[in-house]
Coordinates of N, CA and C in Angstrom, one line a residue:
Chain B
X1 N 0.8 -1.2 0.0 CA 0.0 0.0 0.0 C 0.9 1.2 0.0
X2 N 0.6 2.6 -1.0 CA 1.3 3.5 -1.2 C 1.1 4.4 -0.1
X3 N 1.9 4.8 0.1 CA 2.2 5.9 1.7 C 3.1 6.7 1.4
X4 N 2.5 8.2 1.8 CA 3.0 9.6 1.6 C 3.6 9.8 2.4
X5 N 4.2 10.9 2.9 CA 4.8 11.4 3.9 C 5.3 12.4 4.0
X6 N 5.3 13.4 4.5 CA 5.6 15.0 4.3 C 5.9 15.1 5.3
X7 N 7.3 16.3 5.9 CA 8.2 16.7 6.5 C 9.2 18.0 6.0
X8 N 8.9 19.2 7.2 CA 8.0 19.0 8.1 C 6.1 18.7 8.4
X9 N 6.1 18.4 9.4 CA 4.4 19.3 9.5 C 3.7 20.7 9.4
X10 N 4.7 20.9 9.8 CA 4.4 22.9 9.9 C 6.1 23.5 10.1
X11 N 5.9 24.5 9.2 CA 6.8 25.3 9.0 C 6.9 27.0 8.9
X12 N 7.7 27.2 9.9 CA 7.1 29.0 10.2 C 8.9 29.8 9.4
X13 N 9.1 30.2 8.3 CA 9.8 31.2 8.4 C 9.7 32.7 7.9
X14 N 10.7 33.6 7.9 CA 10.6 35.5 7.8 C 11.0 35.3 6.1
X15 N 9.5 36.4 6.3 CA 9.6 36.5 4.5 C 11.0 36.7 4.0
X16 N 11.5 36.6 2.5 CA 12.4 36.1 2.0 C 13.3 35.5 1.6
X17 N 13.2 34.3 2.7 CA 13.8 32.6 2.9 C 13.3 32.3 1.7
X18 N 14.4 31.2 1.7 CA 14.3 29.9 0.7 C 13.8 28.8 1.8
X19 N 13.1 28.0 0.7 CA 13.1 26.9 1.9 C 12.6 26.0 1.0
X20 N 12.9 24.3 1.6 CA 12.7 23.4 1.2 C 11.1 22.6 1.6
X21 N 10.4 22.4 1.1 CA 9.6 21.0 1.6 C 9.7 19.8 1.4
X22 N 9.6 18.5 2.2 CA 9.9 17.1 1.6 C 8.6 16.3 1.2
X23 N 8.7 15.4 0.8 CA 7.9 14.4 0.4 C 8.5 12.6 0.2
X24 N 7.8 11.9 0.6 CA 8.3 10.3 0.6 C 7.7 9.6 0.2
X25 N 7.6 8.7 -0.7 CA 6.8 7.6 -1.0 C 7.1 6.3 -0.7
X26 N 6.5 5.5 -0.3 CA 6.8 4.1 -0.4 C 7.3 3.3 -1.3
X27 N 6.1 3.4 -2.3 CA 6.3 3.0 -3.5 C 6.5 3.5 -4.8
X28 N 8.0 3.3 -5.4 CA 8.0 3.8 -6.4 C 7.6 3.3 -7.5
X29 N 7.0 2.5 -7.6 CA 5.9 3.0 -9.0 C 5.2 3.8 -9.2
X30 N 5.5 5.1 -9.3 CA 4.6 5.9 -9.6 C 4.6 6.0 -11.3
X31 N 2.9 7.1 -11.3 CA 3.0 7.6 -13.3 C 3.6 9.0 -13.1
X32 N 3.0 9.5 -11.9 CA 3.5 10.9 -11.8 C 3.5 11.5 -10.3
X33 N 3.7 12.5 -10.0 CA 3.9 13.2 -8.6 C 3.4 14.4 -9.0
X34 N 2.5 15.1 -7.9 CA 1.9 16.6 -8.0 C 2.1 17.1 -6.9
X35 N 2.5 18.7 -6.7 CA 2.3 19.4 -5.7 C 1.3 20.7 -5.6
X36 N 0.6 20.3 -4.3 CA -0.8 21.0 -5.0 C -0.3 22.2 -3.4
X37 N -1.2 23.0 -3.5 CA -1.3 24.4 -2.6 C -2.9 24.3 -2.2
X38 N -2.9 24.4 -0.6 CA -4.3 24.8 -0.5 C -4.6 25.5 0.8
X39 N -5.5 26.6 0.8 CA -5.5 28.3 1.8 C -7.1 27.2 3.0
X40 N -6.8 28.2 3.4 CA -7.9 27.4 4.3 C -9.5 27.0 3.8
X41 N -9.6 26.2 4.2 CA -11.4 26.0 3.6 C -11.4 26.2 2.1
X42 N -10.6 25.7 1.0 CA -10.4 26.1 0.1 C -10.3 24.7 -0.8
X43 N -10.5 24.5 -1.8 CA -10.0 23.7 -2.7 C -8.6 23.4 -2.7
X44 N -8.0 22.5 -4.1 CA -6.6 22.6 -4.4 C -6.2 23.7 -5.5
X45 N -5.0 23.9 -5.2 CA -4.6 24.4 -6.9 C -3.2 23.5 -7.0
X46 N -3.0 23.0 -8.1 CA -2.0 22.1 -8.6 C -1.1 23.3 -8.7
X47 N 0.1 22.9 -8.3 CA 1.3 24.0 -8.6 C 2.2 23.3 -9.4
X48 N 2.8 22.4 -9.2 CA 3.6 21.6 -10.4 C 3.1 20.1 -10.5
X49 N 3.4 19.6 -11.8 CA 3.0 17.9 -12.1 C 4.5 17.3 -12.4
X50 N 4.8 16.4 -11.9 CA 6.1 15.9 -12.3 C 6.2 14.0 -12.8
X51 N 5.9 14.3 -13.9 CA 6.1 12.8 -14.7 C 7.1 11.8 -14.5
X52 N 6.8 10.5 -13.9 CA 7.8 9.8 -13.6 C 9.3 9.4 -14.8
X53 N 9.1 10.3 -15.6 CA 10.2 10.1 -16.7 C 11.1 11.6 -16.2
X54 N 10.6 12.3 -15.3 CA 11.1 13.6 -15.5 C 11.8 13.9 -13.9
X55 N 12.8 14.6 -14.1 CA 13.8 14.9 -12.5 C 13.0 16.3 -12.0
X56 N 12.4 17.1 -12.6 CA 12.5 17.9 -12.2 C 11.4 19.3 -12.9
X57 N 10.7 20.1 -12.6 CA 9.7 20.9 -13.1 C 9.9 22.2 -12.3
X58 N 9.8 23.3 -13.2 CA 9.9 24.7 -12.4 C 8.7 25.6 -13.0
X59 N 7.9 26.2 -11.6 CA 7.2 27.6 -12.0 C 8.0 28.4 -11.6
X60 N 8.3 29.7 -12.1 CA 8.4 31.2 -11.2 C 9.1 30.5 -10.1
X61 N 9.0 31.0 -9.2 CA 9.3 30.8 -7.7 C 9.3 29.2 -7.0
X62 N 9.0 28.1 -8.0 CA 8.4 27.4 -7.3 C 9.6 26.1 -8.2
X63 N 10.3 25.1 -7.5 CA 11.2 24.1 -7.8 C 10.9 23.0 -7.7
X64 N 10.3 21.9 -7.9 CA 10.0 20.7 -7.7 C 10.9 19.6 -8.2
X65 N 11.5 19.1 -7.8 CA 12.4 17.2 -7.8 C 11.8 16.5 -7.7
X66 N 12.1 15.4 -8.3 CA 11.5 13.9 -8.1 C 12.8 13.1 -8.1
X67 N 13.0 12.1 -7.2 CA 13.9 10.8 -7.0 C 13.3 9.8 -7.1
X68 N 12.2 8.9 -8.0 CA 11.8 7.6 -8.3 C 12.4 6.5 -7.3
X69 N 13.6 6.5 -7.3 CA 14.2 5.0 -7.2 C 14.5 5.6 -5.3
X70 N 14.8 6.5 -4.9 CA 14.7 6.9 -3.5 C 13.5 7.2 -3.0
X71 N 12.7 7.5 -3.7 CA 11.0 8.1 -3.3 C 10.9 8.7 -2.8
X72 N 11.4 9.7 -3.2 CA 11.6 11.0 -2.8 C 11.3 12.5 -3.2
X73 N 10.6 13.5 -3.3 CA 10.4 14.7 -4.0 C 10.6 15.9 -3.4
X74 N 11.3 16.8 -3.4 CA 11.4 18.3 -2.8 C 10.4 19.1 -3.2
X75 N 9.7 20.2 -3.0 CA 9.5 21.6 -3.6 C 10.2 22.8 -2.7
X76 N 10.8 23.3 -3.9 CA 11.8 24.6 -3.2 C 10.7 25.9 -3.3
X77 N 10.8 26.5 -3.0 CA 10.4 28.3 -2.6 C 11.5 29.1 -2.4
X78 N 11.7 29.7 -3.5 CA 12.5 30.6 -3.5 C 12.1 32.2 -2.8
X79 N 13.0 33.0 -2.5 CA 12.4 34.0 -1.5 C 11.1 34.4 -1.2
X80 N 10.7 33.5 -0.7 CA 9.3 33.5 0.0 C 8.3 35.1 0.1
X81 N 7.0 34.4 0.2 CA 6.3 35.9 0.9 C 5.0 35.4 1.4
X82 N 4.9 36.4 2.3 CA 3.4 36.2 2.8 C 2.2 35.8 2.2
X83 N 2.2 35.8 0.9 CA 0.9 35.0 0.3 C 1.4 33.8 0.0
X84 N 2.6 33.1 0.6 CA 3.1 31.8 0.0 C 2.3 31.0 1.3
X85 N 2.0 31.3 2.4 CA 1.6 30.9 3.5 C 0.1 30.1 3.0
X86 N 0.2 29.3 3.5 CA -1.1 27.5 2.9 C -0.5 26.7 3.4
X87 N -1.1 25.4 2.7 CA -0.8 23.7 3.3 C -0.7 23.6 1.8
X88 N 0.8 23.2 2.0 CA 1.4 22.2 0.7 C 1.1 20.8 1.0
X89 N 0.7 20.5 -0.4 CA 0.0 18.6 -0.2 C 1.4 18.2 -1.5
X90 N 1.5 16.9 -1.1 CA 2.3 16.2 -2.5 C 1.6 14.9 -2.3
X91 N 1.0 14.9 -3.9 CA 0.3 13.8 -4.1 C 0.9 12.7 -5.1
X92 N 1.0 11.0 -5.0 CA 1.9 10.5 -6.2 C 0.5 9.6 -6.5
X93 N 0.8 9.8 -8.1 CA -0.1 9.0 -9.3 C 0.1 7.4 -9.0
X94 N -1.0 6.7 -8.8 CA -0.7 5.2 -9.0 C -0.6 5.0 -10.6
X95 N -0.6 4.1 -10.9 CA -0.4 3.2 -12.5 C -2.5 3.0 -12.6
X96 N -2.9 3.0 -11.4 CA -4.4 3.2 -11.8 C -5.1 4.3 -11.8
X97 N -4.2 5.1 -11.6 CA -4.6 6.9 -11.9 C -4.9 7.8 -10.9
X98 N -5.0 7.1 -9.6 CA -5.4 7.3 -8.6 C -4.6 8.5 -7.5
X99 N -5.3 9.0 -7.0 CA -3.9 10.1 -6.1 C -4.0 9.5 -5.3
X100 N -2.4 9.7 -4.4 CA -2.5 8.9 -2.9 C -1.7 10.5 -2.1
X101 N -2.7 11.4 -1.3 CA -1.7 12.2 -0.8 C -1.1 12.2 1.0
X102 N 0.0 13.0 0.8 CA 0.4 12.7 2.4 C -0.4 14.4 3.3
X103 N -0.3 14.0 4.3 CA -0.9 15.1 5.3 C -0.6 16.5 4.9
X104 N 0.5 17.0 4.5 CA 0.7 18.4 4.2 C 1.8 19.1 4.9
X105 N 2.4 19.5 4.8 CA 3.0 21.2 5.3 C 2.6 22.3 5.5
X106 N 2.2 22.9 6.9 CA 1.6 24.0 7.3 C 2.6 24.8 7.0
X107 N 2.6 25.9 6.2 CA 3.5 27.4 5.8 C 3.0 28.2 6.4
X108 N 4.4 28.9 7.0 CA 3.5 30.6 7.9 C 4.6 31.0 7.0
X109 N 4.6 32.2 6.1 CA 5.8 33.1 5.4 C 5.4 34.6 6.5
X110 N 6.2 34.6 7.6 CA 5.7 36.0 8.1 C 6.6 37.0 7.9
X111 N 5.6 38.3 7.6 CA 6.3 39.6 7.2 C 7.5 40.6 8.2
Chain G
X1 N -7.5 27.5 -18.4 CA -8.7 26.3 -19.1 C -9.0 25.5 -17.6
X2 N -9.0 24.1 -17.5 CA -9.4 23.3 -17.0 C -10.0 23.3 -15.3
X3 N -11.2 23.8 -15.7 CA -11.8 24.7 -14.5 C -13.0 23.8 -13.8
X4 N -13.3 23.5 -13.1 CA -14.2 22.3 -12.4 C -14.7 23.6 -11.4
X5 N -15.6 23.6 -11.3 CA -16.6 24.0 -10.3 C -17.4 22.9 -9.3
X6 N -18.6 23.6 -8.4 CA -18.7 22.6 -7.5 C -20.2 23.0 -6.6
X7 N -21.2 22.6 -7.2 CA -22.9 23.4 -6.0 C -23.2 22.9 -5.4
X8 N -23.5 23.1 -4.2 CA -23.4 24.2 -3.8 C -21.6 24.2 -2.5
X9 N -21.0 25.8 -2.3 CA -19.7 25.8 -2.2 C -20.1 25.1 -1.0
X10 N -21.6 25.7 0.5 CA -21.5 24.9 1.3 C -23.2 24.8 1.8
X11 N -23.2 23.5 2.6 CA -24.6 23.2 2.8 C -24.5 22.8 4.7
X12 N -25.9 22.9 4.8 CA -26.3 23.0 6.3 C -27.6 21.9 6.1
X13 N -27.3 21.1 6.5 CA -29.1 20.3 6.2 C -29.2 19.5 7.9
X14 N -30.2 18.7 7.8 CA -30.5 18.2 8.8 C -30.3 16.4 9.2
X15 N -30.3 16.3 10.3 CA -29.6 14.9 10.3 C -31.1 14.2 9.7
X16 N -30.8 12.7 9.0 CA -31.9 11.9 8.2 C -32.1 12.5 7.2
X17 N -31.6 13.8 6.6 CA -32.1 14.1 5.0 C -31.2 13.9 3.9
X18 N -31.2 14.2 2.5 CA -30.1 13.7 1.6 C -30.0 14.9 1.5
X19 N -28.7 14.9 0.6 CA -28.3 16.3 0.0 C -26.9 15.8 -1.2
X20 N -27.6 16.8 -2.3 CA -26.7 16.4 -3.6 C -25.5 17.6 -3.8
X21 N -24.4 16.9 -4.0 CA -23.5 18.1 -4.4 C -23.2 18.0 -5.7
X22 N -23.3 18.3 -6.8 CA -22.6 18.7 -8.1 C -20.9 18.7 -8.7
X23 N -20.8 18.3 -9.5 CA -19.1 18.5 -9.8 C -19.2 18.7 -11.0
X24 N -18.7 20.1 -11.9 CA -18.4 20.1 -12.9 C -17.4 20.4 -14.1
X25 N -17.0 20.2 -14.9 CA -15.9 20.3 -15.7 C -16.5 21.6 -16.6
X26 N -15.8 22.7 -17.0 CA -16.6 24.1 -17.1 C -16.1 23.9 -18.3
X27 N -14.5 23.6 -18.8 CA -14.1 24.1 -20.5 C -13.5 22.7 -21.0
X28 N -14.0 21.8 -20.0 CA -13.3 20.9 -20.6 C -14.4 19.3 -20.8
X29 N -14.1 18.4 -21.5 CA -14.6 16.9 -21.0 C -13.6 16.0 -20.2
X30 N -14.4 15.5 -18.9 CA -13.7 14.8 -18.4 C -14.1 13.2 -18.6
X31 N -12.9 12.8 -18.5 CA -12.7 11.2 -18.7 C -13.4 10.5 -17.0
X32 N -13.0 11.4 -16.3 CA -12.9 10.6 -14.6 C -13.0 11.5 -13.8
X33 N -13.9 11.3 -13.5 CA -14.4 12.3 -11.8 C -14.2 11.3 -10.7
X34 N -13.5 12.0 -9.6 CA -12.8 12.1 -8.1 C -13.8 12.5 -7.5
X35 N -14.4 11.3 -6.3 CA -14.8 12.5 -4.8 C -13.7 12.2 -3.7
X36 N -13.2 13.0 -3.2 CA -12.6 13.0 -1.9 C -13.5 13.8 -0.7
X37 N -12.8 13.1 0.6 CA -13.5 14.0 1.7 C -12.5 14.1 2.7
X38 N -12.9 15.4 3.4 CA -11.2 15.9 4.0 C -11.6 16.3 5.4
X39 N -11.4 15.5 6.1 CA -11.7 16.1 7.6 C -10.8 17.2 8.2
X40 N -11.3 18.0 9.0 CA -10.5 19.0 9.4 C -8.5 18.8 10.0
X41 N -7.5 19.2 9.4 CA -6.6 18.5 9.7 C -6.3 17.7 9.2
X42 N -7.3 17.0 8.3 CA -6.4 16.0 7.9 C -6.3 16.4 6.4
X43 N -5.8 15.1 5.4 CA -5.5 15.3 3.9 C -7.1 14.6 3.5
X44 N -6.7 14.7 2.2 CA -8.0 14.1 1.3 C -7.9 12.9 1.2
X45 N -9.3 12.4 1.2 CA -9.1 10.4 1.0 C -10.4 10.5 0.1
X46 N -9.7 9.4 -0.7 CA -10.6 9.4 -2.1 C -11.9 8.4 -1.6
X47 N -12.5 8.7 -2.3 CA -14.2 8.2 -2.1 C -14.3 7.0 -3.1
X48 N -14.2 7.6 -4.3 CA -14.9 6.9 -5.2 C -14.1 7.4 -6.6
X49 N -14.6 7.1 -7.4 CA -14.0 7.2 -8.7 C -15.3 6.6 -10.1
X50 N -15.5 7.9 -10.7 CA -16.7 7.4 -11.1 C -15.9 8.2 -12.4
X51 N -16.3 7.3 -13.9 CA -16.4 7.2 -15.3 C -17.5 7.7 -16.4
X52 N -18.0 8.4 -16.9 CA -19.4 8.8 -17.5 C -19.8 7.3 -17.8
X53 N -21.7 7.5 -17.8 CA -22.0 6.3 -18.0 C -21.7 4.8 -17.1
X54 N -21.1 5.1 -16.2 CA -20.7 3.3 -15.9 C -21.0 3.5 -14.2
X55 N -21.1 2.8 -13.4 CA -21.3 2.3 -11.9 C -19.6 3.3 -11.3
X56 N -20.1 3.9 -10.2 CA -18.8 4.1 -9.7 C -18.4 3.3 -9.0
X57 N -16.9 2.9 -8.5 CA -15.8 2.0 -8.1 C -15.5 3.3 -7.1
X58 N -15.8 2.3 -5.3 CA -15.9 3.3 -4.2 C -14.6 2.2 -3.8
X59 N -13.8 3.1 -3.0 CA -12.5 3.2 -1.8 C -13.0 2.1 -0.8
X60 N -12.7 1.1 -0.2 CA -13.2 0.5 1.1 C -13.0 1.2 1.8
X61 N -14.2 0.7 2.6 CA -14.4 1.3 3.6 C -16.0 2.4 3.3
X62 N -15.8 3.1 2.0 CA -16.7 4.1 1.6 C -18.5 3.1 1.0
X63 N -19.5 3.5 2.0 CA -20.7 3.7 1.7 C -21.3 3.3 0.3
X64 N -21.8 2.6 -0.1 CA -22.4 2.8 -1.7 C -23.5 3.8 -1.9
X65 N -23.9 2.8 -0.8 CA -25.8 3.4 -0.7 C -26.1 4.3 0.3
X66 N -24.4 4.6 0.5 CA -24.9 5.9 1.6 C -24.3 7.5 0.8
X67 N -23.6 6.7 -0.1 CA -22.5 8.1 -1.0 C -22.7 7.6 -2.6
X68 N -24.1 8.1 -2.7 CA -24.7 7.7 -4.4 C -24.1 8.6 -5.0
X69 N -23.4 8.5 -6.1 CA -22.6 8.9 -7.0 C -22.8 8.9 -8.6
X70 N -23.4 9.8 -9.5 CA -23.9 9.6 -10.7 C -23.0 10.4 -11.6
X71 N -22.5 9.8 -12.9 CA -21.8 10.9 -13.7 C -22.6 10.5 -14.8
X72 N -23.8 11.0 -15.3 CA -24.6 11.3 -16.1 C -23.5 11.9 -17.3
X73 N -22.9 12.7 -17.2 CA -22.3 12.7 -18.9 C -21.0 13.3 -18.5
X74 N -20.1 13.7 -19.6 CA -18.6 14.0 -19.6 C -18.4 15.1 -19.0
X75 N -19.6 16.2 -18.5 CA -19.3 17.0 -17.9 C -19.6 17.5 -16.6
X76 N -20.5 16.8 -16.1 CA -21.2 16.9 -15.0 C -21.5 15.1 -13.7
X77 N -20.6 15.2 -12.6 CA -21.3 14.3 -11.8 C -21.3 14.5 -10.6
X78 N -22.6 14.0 -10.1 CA -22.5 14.6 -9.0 C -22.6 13.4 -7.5
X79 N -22.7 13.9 -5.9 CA -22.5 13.0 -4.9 C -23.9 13.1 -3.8
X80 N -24.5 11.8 -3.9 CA -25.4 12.5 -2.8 C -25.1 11.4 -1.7
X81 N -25.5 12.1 -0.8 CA -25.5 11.9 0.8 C -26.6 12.0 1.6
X82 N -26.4 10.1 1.1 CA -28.3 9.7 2.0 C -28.3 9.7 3.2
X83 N -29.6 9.5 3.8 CA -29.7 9.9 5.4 C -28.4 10.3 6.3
X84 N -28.2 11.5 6.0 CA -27.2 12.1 6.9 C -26.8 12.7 8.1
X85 N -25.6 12.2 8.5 CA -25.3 12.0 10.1 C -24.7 13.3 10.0
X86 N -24.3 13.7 11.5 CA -23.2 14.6 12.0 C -21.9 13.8 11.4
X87 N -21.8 13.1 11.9 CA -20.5 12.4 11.3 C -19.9 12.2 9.9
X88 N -20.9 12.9 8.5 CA -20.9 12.9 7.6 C -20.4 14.3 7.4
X89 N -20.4 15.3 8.2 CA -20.0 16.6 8.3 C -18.6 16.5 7.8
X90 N -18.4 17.1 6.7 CA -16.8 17.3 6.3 C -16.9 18.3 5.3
X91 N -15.8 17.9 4.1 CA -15.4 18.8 3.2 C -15.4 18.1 2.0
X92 N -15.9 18.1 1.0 CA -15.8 17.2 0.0 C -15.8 17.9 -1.1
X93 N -14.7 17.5 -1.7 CA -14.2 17.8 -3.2 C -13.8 16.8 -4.6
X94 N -13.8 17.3 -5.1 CA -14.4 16.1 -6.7 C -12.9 16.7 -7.6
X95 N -12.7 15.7 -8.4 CA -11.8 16.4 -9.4 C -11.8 15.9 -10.7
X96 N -11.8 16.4 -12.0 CA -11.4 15.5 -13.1 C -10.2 15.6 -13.8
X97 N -10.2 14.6 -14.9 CA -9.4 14.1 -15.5 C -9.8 14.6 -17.0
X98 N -9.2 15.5 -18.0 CA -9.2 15.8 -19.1 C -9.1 14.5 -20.5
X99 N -10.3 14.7 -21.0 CA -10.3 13.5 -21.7 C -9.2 14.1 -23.3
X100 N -8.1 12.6 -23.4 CA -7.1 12.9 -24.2 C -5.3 13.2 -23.3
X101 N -5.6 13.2 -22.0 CA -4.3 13.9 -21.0 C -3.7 12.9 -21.1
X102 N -2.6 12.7 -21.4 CA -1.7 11.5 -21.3 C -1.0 11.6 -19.7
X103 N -0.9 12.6 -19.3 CA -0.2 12.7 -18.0 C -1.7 12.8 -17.0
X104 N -2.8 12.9 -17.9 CA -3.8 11.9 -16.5 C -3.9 13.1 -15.0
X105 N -3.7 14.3 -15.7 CA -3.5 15.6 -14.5 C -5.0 15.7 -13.7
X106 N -5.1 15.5 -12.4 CA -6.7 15.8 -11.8 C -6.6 17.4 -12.0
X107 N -7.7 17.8 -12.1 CA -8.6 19.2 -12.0 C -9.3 19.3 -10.6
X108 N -8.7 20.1 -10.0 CA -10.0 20.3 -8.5 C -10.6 21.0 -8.2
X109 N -11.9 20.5 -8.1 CA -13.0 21.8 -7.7 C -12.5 22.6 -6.6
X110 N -13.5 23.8 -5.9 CA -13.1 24.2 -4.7 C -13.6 23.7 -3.6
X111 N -14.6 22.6 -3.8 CA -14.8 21.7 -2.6 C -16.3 22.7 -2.3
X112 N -16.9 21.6 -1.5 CA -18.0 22.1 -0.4 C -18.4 21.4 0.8
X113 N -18.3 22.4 1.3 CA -18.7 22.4 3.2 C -20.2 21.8 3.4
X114 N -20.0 20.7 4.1 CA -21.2 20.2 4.4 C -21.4 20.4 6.0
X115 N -22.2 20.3 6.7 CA -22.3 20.5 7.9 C -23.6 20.1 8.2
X116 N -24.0 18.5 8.9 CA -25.4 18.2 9.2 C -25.4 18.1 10.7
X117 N -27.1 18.7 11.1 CA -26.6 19.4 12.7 C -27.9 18.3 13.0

């Protein structure tokens, strides 16, 4: 059974840090990996998709890795800001299309 | 583009009644609609997984006849929640799948707040 895992749980730093988030999987068969963003009482919004053929995807500000064979995924944030503050979710694709996500990262970016 | 909405965003009903929520794909056709439900603190766990046309394929654990699930066509499907408990109180969000995506990307609505008192 596929199992997420995100570290930290919550994460507090001063606006314009860099900082890392993690992500684990159990099982690396994955199709793909996603890192979604979500504000309170809110939906998702997908921020990057990362295909298990691919190391690596960048928005703007936003860095995501994938390690397949370690099961492992980062997303970087590069100098942070106060609207970066939400719960990062990392969700990985089964081969039956299915998302399996881990609990999240609380972000405080304080000004 | 790939915009999924969700009616109503939140509901208040009463324990023993049903209540239907909506999921819809706005500029696109979806192949696969997602319900998840997300209790406070925690992450999303998938419900179900429903196909246009076909019986949805529910999560164990997940209700058939308590979490009726219909995707009437490529754009539109929705979740109802028969005789409803407190305990049914959560957050539920749907997502699809763009028909044609090779990378199989979910779309997520903004979810809706249910709350049975």
């Amino acid at each position: 059974k596929q199992e997420v895992t995100q570290i930290p749980a919550a994460l507090s730093v001063p606006e314009g840090e860099n900082l890392v988030l993690n992500c684990s999987f159990t099982d690396s068969a994955i199709y793909n990996l996603q890192w979604f963003r979500q504000d309170p009482g809110k939906g998702l919004t997908s921020l990057l998709l990362i295909q298990s053929s691919q190391r690596e995807q960048t928005s703007g500000r936003l860095n995501a890795s994938l390690d397949k064979s370690s099961g492992r995924s980062t997303l970087y944030i590069a100098a942070s800001q106060p609207g970066d503050s939400a719960t990062y979710l990392c969700a990985v694709i089964r081969s039956n299309y299915k998302l399996t996500f881990g609990k999240g990262t609380l972000l405080t970016v304080n000004p | 583009g790939a915009v999924v909405s969700q009616h109503p965003s939140w509901v208040i009903c009463k324990s023993g009644t049903s209540v239907k929520i909506e999921c819809r794909s706005l500029d696109f056709q979806a192949t696969t609609m997602f319900w998840y439900r997300q209790f406070p603190k925690q992450s999303l766990m998938l419900m179900a997984t429903s196909n246009e046309g076909s019986k949805a394929t529910y999560e164990q654990g997940v209700e058939k006849d308590k979490f009726l699930i219909n995707h009437a066509s490529l754009t539109l499907s929705t979740l109802t929640v028969t005789s409803a408990h407190p305990e049914d109180s959560s957050f539920y969000i749907c997502s699809a799948t763009r028909l044609g995506d090779p990378a199989y990307e979910q779309y997520f609505g903004p979810g809706t707040r249910l709350t049975v008192t």
